[in-house]
CSV table of C-alpha atoms in Angstrom, one decimal:
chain,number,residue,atom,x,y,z
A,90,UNK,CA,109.8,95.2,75.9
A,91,UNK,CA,108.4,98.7,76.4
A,92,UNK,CA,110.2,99.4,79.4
A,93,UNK,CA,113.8,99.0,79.5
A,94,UNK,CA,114.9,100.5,82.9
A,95,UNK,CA,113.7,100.7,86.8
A,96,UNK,CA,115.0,103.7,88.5
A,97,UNK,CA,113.8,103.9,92.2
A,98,UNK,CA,114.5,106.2,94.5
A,99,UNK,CA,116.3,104.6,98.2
A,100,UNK,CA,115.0,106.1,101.3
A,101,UNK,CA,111.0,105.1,102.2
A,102,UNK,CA,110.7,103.8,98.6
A,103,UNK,CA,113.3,100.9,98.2
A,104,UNK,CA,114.3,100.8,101.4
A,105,UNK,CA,112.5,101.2,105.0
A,106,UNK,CA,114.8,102.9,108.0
A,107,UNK,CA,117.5,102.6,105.8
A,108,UNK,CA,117.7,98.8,104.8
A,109,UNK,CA,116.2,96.9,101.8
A,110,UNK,CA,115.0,93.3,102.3
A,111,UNK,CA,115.7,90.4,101.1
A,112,UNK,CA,112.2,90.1,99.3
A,113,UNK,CA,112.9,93.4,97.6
A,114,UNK,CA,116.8,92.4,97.0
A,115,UNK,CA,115.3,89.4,95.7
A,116,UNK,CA,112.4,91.2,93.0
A,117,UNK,CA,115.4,93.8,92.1
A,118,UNK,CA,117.6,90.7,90.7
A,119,UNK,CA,114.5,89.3,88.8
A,120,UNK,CA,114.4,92.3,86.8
A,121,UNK,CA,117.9,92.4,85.8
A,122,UNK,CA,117.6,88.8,84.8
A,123,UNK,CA,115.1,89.8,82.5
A,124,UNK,CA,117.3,92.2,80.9
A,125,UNK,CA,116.1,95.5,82.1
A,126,UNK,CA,118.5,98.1,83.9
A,127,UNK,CA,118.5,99.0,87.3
A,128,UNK,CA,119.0,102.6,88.2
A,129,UNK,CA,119.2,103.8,91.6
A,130,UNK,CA,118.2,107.5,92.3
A,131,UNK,CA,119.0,109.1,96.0
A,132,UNK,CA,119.3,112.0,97.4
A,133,UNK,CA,122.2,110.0,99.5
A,134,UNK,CA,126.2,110.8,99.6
A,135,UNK,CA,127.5,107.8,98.0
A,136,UNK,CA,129.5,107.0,101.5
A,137,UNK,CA,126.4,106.9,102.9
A,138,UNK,CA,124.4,104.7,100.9
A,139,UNK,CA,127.0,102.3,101.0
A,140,UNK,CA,127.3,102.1,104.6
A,141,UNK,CA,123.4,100.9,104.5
A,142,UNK,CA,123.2,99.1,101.1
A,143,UNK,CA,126.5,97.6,100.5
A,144,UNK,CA,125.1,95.5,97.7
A,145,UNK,CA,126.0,98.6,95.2
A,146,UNK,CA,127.0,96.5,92.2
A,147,UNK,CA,123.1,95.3,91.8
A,148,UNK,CA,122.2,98.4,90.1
A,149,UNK,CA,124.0,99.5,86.8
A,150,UNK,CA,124.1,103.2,87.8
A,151,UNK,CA,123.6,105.4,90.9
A,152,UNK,CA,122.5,108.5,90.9
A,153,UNK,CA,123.4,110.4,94.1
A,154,UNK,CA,123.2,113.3,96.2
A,155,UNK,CA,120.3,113.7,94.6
A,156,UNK,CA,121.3,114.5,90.8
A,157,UNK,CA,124.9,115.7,91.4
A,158,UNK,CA,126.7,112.2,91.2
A,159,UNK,CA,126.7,109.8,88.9
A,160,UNK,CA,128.2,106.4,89.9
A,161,UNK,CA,129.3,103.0,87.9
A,162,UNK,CA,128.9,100.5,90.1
A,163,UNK,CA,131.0,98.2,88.3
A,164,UNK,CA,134.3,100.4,87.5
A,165,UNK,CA,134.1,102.9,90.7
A,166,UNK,CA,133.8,105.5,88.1
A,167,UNK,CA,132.4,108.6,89.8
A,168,UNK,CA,131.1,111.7,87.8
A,169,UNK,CA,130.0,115.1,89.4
A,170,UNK,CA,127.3,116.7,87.6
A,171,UNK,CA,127.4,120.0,89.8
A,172,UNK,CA,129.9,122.3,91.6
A,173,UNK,CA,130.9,121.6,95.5
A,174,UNK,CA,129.1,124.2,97.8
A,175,UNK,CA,132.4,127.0,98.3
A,176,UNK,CA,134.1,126.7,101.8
A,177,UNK,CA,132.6,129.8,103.1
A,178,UNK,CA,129.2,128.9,103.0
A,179,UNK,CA,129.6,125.7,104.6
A,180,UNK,CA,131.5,127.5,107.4
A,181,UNK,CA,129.4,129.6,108.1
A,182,UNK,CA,126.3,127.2,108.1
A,183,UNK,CA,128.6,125.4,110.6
A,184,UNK,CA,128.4,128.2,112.8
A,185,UNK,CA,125.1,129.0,112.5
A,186,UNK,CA,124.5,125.9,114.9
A,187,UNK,CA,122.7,123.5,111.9
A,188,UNK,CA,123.0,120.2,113.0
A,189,UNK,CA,123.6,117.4,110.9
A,190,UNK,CA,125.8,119.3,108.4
A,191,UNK,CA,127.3,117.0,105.5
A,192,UNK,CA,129.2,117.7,102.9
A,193,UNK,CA,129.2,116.0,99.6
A,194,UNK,CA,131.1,116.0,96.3
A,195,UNK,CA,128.4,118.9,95.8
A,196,UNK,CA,125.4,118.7,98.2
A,197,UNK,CA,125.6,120.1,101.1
A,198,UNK,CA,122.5,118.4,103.5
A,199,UNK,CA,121.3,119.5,107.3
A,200,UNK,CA,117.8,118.9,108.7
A,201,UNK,CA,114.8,121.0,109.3
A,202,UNK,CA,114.1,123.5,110.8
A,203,UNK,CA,117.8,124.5,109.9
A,204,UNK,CA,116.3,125.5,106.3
A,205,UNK,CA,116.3,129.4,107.9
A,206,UNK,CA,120.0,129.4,108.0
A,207,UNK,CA,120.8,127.8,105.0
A,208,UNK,CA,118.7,130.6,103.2
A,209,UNK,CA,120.2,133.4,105.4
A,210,UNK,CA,124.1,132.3,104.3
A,211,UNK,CA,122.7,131.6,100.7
A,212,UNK,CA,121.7,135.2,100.8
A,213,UNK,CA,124.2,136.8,102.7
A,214,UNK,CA,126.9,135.0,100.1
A,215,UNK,CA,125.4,135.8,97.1
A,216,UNK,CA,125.4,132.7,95.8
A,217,UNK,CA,123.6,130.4,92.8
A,218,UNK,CA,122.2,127.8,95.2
A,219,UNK,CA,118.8,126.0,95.9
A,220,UNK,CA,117.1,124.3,98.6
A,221,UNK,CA,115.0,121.1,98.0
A,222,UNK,CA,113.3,119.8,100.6
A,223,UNK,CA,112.8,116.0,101.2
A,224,UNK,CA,110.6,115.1,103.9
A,225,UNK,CA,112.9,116.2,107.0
A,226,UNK,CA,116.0,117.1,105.2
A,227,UNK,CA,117.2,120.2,104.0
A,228,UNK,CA,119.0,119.4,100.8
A,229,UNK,CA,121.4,122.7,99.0
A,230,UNK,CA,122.6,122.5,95.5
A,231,UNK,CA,123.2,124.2,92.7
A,232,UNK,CA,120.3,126.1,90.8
A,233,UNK,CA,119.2,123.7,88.3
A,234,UNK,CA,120.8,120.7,89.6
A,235,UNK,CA,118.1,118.0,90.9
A,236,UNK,CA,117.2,113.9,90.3
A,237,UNK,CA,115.6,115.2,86.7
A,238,UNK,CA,120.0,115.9,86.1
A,239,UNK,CA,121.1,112.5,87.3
A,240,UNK,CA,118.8,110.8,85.7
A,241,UNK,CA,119.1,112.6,82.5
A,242,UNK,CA,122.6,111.8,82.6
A,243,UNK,CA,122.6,108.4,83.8
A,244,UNK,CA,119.8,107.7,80.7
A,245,UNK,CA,122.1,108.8,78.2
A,246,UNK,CA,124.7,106.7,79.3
A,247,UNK,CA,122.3,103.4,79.1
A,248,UNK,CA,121.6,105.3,75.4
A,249,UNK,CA,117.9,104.5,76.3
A,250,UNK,CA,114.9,107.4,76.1
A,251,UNK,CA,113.9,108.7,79.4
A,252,UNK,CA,110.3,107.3,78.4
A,253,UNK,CA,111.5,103.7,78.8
A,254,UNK,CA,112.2,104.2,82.2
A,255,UNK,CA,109.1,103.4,85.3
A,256,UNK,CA,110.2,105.6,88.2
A,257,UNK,CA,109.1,104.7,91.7
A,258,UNK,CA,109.6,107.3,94.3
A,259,UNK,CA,107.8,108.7,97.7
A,260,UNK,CA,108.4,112.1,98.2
A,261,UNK,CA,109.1,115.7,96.9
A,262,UNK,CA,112.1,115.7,95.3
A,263,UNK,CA,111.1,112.4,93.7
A,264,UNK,CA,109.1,113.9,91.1
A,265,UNK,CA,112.0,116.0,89.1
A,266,UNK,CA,112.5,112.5,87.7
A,267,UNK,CA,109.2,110.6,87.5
A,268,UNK,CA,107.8,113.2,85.7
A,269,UNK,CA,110.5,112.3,82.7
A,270,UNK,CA,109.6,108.1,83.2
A,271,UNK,CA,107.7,106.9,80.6
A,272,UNK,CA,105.4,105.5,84.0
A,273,UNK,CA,105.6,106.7,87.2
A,274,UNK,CA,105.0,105.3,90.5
A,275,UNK,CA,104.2,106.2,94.6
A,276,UNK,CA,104.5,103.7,97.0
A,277,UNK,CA,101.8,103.4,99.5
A,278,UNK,CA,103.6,105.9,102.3
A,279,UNK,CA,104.3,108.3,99.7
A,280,UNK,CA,103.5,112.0,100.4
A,281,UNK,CA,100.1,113.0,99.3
A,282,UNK,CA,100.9,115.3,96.8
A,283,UNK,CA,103.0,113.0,95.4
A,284,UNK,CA,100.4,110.3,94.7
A,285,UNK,CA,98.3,113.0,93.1
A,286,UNK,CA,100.6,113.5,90.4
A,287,UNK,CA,102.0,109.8,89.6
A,288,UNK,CA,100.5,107.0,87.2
A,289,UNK,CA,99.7,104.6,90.1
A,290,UNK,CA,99.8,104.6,93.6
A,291,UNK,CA,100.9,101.1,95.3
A,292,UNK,CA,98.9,99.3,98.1
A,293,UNK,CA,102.2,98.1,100.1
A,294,UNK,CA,104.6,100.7,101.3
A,295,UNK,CA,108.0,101.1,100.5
A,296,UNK,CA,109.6,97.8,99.4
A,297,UNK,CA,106.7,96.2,99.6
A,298,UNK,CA,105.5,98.8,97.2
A,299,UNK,CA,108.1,98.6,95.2
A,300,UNK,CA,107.5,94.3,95.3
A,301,UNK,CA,103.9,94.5,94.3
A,302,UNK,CA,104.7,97.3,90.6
A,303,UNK,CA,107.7,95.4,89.5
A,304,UNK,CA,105.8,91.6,89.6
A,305,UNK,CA,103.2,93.2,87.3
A,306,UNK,CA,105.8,94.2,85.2
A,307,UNK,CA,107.9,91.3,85.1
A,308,UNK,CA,104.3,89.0,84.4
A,309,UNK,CA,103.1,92.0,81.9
A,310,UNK,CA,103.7,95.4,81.1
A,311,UNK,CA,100.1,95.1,80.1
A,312,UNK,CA,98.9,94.7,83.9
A,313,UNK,CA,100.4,98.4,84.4
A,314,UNK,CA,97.7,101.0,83.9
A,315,UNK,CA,97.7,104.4,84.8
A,316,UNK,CA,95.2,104.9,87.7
A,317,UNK,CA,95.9,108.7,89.1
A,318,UNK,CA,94.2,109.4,92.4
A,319,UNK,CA,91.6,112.2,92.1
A,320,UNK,CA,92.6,115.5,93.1
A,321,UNK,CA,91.6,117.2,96.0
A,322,UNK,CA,88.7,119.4,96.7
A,323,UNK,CA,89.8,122.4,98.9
A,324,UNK,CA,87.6,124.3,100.6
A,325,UNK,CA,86.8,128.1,98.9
């Protein structure tokens, strides 16, 4: 068995408007029977994944808030892989008027266009923080903290190489930790730049997506090829 572990990101790749379905749920336990690992990888609090996707235990690890948190689904065990954002700064974001402000173990989230603020009190602070971008939200961690962290982390504790992992993703911040999969995946409403840089795109979107890769795997890794779409021509 080349590949040992499945680690998908949640939002638009897993799941669609928040929720998996039962087709997906269904493909997911089909690979664990088979022996592999499930890893989950989200930019997600863990609260807040498990108000959608109760059904935690199905994966063996989570990685959340989007490399910060690592999370044993079977002993509750949590670990934080990055300093919480200092009280100040998320005061102050508060009364800048960002809407949508949530605080994590160590990401702090909002939504664009409140990305001007969060730079402004990043600045004005002095502090070592980042902003990643995932679609709409404005994500603000630690500098060197992303999903390439978690997933790091939650490989060594499987004590498997990143390069027997096939990552499935559909946006930005996704590909911290593809690029470390031994194969790497977009689903069909991934971002374009994202498909660009992947092994394979997938015809479905989302689950679906997600449906159509891991039956090829689970027939034969064989039927997984890397097919990378052509890049783009731009205009001189």
């Amino acid at each position: 068995m080349r590949f040992r572990v499945i680690a998908a990101d949640y939002d638009g790749t897993l799941a669609k408007d928040g929720r998996v379905d039962q087709k997906t749920l269904q493909v997911l336990a089909s690979v664990r029977d088979s022996g592999r690992k499930l890893l989950l990888v989200t930019g997600r609090e863990l609260e807040s994944l498990r108000s959608v996707f109760p059904q935690l235990g199905r994966f063996d690890l989570i990685v959340a808030e989007n490399g910060a948190l690592l999370y044993h689904p079977s002993t509750g065990e949590e670990r934080v892989l990055g300093k919480g954002a200092p009280a100040a700064f998320v005061e102050m974001l508060r009364r800048s008027g960002a809407n949508s402000l949530s605080v994590g173990r160590s990401i702090v989230a909002t939504v664009k266009p409140h990305e001007a603020e969060v730079y402004q009190a990043i600045e004005e602070l002095g502090l070592n923080l980042q902003i990643i971008l995932n679609r709409e939200s404005v994500m603000v961690l630690p500098v060197g903290v992303d999903k390439a962290t978690g997933f790091r982390a939650a490989m060594a504790e499987l004590h498997l190489p990143l390069t027997s992992a096939v990552g499935i993703g559909d946006a930005e911040n996704d590909y911290a930790f593809l690029s470390l999969c031994g194969f790497s995946v977009a689903v069909g409403n991934a971002i374009p730049s994202l498909k660009e840089r992947v092994d394979l795109v997938t015809s479905g979107k989302a689950g679906a997506g997600v449906v159509e890769v891991l039956r090829k795997i689970l027939a034969s890794e064989d039927s997984i090829q890397p097919v990378r779409l052509p890049p783009k021509k731009h205009k001189g």
